[in-house]
PDB file of C-alpha atoms and ligand atoms in Angstrom:
ATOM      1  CA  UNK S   1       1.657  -4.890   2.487  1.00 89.00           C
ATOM      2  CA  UNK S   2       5.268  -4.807   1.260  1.00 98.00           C
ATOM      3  CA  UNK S   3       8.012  -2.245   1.751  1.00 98.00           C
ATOM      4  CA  UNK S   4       9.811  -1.189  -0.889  1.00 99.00           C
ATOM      5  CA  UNK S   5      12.595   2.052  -0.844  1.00 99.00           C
ATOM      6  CA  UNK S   6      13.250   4.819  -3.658  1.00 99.00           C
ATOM      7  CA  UNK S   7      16.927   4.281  -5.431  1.00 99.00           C
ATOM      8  CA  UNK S   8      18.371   6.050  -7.655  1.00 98.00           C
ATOM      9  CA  UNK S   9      22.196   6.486  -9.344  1.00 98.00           C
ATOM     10  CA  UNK S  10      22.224  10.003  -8.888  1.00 97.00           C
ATOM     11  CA  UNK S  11      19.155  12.557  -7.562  1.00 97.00           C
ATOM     12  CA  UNK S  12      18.838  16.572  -6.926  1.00 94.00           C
ATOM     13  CA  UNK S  13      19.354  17.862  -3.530  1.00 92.00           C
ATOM     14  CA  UNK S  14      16.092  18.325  -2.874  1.00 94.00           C
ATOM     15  CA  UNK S  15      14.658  15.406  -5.093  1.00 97.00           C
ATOM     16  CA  UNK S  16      12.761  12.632  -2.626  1.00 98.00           C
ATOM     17  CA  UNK S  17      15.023   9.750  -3.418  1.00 98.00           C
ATOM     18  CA  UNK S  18      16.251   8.034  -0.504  1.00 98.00           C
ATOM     19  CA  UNK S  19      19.443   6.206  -1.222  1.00 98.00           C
ATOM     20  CA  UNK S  20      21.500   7.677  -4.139  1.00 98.00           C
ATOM     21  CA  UNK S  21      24.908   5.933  -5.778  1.00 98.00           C
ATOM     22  CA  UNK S  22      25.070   2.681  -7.347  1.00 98.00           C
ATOM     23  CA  UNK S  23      22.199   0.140  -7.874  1.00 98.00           C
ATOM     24  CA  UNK S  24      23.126  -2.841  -6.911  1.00 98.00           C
ATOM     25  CA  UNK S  25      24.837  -1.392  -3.454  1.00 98.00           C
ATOM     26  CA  UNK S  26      21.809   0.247  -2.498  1.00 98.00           C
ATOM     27  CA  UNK S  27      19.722  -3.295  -3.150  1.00 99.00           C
ATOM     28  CA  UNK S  28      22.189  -5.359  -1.204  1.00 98.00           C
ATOM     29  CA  UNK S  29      21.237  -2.168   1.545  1.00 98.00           C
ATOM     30  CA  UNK S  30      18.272  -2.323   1.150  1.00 99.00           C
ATOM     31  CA  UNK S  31      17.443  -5.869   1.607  1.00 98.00           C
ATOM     32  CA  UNK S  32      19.566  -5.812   4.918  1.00 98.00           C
ATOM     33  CA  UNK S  33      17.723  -3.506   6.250  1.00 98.00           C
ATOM     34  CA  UNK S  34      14.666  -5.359   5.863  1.00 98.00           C
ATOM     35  CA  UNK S  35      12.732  -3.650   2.808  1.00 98.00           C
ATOM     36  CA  UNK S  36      10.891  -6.798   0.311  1.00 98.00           C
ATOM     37  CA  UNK S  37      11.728  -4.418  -2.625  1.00 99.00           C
ATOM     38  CA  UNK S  38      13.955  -1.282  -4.360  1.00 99.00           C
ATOM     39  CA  UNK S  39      11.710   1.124  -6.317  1.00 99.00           C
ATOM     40  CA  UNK S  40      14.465   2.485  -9.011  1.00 99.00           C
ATOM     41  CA  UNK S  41      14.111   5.615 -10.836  1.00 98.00           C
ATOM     42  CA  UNK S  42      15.937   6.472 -13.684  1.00 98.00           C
ATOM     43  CA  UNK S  43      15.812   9.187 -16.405  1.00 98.00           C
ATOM     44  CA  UNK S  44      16.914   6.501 -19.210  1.00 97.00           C
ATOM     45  CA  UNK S  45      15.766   2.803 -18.983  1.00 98.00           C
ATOM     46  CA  UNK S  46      18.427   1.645 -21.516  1.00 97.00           C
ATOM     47  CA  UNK S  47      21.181   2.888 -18.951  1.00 98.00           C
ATOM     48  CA  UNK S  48      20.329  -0.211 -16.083  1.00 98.00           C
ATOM     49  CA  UNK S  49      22.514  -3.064 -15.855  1.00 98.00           C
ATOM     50  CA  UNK S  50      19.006  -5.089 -16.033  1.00 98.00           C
ATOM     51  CA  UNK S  51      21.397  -8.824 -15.708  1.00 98.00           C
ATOM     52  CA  UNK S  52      23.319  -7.227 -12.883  1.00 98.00           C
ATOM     53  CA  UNK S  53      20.149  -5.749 -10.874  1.00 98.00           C
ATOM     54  CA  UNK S  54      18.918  -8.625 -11.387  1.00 98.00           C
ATOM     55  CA  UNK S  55      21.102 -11.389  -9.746  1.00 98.00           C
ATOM     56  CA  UNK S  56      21.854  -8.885  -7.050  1.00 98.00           C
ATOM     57  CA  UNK S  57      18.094  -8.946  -6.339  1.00 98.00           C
ATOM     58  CA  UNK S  58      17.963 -13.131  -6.477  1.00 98.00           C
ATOM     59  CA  UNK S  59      21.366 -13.058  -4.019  1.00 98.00           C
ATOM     60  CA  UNK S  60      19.632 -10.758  -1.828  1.00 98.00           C
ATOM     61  CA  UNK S  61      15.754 -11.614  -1.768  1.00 98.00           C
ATOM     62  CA  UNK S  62      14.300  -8.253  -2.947  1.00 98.00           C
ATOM     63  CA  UNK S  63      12.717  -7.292  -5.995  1.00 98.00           C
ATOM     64  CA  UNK S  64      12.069  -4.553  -7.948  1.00 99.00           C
ATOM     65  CA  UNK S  65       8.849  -3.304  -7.109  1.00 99.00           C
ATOM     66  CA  UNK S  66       8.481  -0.427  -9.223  1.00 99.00           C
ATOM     67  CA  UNK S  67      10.382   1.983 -12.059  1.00 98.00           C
ATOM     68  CA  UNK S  68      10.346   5.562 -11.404  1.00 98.00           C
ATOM     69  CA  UNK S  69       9.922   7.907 -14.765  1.00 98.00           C
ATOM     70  CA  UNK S  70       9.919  11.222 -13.495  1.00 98.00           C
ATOM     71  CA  UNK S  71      13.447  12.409 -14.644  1.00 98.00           C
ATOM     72  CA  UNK S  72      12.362  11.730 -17.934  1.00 98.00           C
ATOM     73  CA  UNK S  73      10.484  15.140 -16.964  1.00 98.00           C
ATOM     74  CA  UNK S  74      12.414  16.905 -14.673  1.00 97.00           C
ATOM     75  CA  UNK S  75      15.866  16.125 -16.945  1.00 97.00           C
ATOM     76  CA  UNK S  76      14.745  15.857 -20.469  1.00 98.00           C
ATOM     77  CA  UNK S  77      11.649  17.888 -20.493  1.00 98.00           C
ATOM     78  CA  UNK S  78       9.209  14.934 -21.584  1.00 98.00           C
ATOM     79  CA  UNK S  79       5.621  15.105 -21.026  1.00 98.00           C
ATOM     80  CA  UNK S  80       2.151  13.715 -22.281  1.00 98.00           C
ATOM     81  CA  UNK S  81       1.039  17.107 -22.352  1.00 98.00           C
ATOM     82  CA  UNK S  82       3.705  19.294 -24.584  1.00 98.00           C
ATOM     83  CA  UNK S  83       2.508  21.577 -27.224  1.00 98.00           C
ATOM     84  CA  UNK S  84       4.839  19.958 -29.559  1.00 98.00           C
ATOM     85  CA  UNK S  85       3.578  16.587 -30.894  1.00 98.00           C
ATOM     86  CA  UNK S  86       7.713  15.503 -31.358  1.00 98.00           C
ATOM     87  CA  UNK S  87       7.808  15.863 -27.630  1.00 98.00           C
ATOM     88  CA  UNK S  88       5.171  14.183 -26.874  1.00 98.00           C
ATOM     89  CA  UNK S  89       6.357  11.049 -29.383  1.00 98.00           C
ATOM     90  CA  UNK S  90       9.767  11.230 -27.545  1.00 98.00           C
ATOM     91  CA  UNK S  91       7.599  11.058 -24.067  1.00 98.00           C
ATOM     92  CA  UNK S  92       5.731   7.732 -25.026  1.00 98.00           C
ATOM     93  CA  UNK S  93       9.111   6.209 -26.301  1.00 98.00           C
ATOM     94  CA  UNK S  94      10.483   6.942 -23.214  1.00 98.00           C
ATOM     95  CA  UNK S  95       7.906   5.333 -21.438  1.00 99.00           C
ATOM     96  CA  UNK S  96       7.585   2.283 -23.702  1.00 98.00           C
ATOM     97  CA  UNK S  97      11.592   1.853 -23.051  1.00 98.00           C
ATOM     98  CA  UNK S  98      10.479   1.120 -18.690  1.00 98.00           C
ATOM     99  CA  UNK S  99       7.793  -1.057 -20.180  1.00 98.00           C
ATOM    100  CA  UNK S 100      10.210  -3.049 -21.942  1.00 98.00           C
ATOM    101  CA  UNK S 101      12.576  -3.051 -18.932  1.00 98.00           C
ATOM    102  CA  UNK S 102       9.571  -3.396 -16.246  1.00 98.00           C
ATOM    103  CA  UNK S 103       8.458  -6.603 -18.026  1.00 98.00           C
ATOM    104  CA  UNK S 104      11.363  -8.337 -17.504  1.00 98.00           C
ATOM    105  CA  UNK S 105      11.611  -7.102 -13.787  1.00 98.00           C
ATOM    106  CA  UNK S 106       8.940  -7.975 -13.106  1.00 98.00           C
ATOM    107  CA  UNK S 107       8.073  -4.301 -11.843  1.00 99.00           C
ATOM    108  CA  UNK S 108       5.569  -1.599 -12.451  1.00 99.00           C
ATOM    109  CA  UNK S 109       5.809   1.619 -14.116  1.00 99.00           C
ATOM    110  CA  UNK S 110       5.032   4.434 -12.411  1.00 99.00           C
ATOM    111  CA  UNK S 111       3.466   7.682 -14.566  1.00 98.00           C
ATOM    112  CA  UNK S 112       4.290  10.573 -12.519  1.00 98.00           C
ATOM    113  CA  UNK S 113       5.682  13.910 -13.429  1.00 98.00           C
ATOM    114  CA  UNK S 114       5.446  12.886 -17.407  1.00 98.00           C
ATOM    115  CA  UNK S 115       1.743  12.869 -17.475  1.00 97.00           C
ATOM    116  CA  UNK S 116       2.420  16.692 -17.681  1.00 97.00           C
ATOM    117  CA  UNK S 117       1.067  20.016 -17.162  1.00 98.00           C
ATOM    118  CA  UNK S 118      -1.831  22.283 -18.980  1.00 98.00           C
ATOM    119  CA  UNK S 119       0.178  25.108 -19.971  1.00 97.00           C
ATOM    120  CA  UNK S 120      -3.211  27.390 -20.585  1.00 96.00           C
ATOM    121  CA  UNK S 121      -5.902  25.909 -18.202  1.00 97.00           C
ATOM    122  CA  UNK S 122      -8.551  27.647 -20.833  1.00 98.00           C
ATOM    123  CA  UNK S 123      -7.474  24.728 -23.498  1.00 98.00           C
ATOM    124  CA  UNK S 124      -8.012  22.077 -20.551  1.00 98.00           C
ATOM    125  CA  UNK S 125      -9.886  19.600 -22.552  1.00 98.00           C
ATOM    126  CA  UNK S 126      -7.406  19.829 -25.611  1.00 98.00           C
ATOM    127  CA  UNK S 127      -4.513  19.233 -23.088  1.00 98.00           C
ATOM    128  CA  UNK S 128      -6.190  16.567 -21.559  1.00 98.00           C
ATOM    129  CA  UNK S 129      -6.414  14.795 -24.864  1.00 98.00           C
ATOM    130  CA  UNK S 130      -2.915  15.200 -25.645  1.00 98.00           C
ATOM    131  CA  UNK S 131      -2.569  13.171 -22.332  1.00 98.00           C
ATOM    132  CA  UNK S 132      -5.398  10.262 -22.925  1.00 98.00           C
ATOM    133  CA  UNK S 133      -4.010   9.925 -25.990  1.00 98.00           C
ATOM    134  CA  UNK S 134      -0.510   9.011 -25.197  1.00 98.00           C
ATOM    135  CA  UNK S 135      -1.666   7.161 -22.291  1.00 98.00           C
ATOM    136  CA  UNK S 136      -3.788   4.632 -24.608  1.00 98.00           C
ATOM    137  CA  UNK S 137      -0.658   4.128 -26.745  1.00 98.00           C
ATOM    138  CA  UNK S 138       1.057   2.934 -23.564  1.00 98.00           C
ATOM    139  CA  UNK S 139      -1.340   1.462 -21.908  1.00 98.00           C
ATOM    140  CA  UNK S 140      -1.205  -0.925 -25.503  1.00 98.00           C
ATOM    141  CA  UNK S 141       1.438  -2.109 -25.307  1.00 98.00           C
ATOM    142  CA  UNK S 142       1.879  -2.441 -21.387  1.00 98.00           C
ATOM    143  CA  UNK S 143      -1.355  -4.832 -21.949  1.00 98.00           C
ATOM    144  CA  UNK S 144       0.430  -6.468 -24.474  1.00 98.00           C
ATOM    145  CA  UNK S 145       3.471  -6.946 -21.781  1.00 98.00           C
ATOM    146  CA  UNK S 146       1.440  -8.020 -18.840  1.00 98.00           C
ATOM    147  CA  UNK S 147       3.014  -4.435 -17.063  1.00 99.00           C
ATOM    148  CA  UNK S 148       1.050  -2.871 -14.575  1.00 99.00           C
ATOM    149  CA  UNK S 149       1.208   1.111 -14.829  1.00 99.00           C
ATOM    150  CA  UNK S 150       0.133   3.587 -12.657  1.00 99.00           C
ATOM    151  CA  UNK S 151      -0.758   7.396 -12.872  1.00 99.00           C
ATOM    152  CA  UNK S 152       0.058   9.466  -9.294  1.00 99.00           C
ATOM    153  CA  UNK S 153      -1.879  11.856  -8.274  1.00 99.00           C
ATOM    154  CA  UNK S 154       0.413  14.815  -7.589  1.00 98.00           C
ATOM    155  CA  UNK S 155       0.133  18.073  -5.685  1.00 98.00           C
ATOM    156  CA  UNK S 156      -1.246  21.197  -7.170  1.00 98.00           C
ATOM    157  CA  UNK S 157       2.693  22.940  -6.469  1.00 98.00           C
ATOM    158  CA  UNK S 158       4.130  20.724  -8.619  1.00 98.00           C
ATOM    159  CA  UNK S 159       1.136  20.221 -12.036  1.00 98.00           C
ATOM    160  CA  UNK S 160      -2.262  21.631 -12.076  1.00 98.00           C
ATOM    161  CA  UNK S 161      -3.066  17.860 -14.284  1.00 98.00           C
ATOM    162  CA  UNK S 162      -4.482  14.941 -12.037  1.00 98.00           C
ATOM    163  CA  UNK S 163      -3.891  16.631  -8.656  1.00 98.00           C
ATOM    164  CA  UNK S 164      -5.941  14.026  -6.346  1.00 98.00           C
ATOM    165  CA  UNK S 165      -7.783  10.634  -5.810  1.00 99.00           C
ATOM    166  CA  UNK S 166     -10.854  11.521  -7.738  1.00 98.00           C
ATOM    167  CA  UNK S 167      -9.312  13.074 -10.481  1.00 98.00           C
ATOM    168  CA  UNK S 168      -7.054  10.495 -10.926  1.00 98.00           C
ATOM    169  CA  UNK S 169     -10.049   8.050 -10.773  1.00 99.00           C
ATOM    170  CA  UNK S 170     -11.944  10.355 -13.757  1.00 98.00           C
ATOM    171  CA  UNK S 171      -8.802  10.135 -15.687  1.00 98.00           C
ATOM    172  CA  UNK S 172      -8.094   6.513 -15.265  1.00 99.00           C
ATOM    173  CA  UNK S 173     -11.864   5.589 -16.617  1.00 98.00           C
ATOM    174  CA  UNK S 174     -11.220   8.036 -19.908  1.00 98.00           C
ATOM    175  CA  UNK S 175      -8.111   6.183 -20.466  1.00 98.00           C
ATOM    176  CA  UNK S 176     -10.019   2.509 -19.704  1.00 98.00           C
ATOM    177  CA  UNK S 177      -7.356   0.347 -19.496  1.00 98.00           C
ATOM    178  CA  UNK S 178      -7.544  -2.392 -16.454  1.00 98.00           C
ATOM    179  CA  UNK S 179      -3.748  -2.265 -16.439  1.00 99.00           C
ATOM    180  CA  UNK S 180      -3.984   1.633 -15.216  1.00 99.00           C
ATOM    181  CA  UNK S 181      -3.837   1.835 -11.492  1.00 99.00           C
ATOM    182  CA  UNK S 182      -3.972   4.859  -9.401  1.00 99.00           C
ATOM    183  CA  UNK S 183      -1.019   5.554  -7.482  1.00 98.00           C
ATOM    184  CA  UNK S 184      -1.289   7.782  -4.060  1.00 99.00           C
ATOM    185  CA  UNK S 185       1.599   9.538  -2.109  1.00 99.00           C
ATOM    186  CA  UNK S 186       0.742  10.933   1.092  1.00 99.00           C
ATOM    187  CA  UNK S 187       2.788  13.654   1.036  1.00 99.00           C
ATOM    188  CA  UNK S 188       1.070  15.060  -2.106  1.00 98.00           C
ATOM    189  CA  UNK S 189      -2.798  13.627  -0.256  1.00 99.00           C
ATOM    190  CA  UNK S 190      -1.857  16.070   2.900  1.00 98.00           C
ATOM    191  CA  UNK S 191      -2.239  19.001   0.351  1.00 98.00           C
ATOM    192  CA  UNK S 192      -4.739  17.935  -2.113  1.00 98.00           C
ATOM    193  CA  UNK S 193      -7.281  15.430   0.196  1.00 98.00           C
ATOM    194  CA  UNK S 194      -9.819  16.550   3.140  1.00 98.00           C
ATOM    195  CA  UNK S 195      -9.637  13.280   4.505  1.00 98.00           C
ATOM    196  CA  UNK S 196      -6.827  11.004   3.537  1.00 98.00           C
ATOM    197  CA  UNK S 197      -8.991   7.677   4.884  1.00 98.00           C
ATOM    198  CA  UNK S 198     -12.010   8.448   2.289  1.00 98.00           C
ATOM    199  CA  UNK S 199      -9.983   8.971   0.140  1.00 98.00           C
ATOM    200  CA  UNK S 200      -8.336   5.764   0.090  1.00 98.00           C
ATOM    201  CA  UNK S 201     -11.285   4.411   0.415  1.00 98.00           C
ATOM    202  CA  UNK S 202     -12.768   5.666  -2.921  1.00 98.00           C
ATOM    203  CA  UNK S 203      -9.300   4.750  -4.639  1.00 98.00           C
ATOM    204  CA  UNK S 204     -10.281   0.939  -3.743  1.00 98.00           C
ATOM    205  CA  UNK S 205      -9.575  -1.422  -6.296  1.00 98.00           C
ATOM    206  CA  UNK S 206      -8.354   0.997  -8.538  1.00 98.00           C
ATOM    207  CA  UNK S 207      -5.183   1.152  -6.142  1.00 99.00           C
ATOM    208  CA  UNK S 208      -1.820  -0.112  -7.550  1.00 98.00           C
ATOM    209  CA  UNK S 209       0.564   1.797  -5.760  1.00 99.00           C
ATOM    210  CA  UNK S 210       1.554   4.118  -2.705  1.00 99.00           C
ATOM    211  CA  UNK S 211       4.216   6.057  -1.861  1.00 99.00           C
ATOM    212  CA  UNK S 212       5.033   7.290   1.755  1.00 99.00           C
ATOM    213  CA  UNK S 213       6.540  10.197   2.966  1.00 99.00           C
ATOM    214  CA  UNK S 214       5.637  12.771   5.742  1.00 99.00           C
ATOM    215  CA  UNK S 215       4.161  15.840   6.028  1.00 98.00           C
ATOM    216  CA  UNK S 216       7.455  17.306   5.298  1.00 98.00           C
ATOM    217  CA  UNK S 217       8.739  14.600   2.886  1.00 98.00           C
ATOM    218  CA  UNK S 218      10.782  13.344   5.281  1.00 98.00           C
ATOM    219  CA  UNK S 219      10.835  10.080   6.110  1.00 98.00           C
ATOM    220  CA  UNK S 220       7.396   8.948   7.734  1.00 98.00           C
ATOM    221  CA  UNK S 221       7.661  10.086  11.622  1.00 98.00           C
ATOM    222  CA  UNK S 222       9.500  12.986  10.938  1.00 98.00           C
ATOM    223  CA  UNK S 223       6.595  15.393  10.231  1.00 98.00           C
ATOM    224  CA  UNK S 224       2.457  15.388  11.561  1.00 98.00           C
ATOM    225  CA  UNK S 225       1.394  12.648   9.538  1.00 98.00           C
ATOM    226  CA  UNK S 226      -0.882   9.575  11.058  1.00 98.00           C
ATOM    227  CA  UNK S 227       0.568   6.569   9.682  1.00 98.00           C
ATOM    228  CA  UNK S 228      -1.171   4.375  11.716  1.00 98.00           C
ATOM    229  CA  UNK S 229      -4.394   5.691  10.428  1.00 98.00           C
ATOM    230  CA  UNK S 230      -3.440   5.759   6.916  1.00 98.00           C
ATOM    231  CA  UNK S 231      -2.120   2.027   7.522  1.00 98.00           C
ATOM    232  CA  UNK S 232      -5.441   1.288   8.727  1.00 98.00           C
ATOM    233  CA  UNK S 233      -7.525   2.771   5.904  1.00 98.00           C
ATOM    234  CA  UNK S 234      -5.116   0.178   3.270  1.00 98.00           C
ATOM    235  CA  UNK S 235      -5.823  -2.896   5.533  1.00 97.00           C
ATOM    236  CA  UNK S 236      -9.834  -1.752   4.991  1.00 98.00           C
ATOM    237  CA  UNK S 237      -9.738  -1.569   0.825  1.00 98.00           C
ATOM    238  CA  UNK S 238      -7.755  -5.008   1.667  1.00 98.00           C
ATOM    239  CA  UNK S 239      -4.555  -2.984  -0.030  1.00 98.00           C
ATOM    240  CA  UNK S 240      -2.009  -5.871  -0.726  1.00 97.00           C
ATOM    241  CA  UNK S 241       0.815  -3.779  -3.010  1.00 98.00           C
ATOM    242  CA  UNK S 242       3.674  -1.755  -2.212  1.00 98.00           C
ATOM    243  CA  UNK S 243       4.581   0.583  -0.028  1.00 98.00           C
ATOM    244  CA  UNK S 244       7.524   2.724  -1.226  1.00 99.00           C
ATOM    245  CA  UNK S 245       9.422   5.354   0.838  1.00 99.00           C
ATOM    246  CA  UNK S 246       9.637   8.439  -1.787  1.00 99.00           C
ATOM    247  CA  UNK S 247      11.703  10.808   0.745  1.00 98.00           C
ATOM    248  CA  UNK S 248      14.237  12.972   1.469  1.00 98.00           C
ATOM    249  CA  UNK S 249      17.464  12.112   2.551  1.00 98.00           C
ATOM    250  CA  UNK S 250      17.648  13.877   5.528  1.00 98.00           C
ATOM    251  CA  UNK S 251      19.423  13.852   8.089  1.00 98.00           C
ATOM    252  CA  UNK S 252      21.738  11.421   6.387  1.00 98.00           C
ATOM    253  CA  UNK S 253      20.275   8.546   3.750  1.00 98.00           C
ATOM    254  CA  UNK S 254      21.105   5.747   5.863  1.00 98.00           C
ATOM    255  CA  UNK S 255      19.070   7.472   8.409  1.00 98.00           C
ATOM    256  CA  UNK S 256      16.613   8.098   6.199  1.00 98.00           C
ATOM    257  CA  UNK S 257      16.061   4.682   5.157  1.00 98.00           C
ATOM    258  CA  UNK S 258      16.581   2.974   8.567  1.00 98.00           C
ATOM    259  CA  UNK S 259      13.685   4.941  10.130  1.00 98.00           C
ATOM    260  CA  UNK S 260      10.992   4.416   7.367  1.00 98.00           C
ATOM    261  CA  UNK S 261      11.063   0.985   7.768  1.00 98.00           C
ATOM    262  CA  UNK S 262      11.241   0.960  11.737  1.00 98.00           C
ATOM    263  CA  UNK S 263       8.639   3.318  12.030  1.00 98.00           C
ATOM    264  CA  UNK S 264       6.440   1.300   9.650  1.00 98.00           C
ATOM    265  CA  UNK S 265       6.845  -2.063  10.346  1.00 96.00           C
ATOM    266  CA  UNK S 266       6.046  -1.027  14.037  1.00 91.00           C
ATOM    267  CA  UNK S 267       2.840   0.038  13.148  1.00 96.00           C
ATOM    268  CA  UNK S 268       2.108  -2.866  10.537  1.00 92.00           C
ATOM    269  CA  UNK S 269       3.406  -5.301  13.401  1.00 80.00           C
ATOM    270  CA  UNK S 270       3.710  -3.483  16.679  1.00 58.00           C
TER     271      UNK S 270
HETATM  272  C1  LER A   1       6.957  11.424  -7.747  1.00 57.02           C
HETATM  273  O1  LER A   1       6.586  10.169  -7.277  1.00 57.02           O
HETATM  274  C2  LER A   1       6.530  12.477  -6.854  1.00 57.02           C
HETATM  275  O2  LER A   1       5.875  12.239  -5.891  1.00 57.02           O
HETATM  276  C3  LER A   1       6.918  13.843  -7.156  1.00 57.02           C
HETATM  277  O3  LER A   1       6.545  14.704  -6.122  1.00 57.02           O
HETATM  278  C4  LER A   1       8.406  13.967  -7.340  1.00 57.02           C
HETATM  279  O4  LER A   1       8.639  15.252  -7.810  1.00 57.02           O
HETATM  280 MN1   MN A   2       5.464  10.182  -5.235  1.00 57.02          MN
END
């Protein structure tokens, strides 16, 4: 398992990125500190310095594991699910754009907060649809790329769309694309799973990503979480991905990132 750490240039207070500022700093951070990769959100792909990320990476022997979408939600307002089909266009360019930058990175594309919401829960299926749709347009052309995408199950506070492992499982088989891999966060599997071992254990195969964070979404250690059980149901499914911190920056960033790795790689390696 490799450990990869949430970037971004700039990120809310409150928003579960762990080192914020410029790209390239944080991956020459990063990769001192010990992490294989850099997980990089971004609200618009075409914004990166994809040459410069690049041979900072090569210098510095990371990669980039992942691209985060979710600010195309939480800052533009796009989402698989909108009532207006012009949204929901502007949603799958978006998405196409991290595609087209994931494919030369190397990286995957995560599909988290832009999957969406069902506005009126009594229109589920139509909703739903909106969302299968745009996903097969994606998932098209991410074939066509060789890019790996994957769909997160998310926590009923934040969407009432894809909330845990099995839904995410039903959803991934309507979309049926073998490049769409589920993608788990423990913080959001505390509130949505009954047992966060069976559950990875149904995701199986199907896994292509994981983000960690604690009970709190602090960094893992800081809240009730059992990492080393967690750990212990990847090593079963034979999980060989990423790991990426997805926390808060508390108390201080650099702290932030320091201890998820320690805390980890002591229970990986002890
Ligand atoms: C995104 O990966 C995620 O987990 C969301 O909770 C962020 O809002
Ligand atoms: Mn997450």
């Amino acid at each position: 398992m490799k450990l990869s750490l949430a970037i971004a240039k700039e990120a809310g207070e409150n928003a579960p990125i762990v080192l914020r500022g410029s790209y390239t700093e944080n991956i020459v951070i990063a990769s001192k500190m010990g992490y294989d990769a850099v997980e990089i959100h971004v609200n618009d792909p075409k914004t990166l310095d994809i040459e410069k990320i690049q041979k900072t990476c090569k210098e510095n022997n990371i990669v980039v594991s992942t691209i985060g979408t979710g600010m195309g939600y939480t800052i533009d307002g796009l989402s698989f699910t909108d009532s207006d089909s012009n949204i929901r266009q502007k949603a799958v360019e978006r998405i196409l754009e991290h595609i087209k930058v994931a494919k030369v990175l190397d990286a995957m594309v995560i599909i988290g907060s832009m999957r969406g919401k069902v506005p009126n829960v009594e229109e589920y299926e139509k909703y739903e649809g909106y969302s299968i749709y745009c996903f097969k347009t994606v998932m098209e052309h991410a074939e066509n790329h060789g890019v790996i995408v994957t769909v997160e199950a998310i926590n009923r506070y934040e969407t009432n769309f894809i909330n845990n492992v099995n839904q995410g499982l039903e959803f991934i088989e309507k979309v049926g694309s073998g490049n769409l891999k589920l993608h788990i966060d423990t913080f959001h599997m505390n509130i949505e799973e009954k047992d966060l071992k069976e559950s990875i254990k149904m995701a199986g195969t199907t896994l292509g990503h994981v983000h960690f964070a604690d009970s709190n979404r602090w960094y893992p250690g800081a809240g009730h979480l059992d990492f080393a059980s967690i750990l212990g149901a990847l090593k079963d499914i034979k999980y060989d991905g990423y790991i990426a911190f997805e926390c808060l920056p508390f108390p201080t960033q650099t702290e932030a990132a320091k201890k998820s790795i320690e805390n980890i790689k002591y229970l990986i390696a002890p």
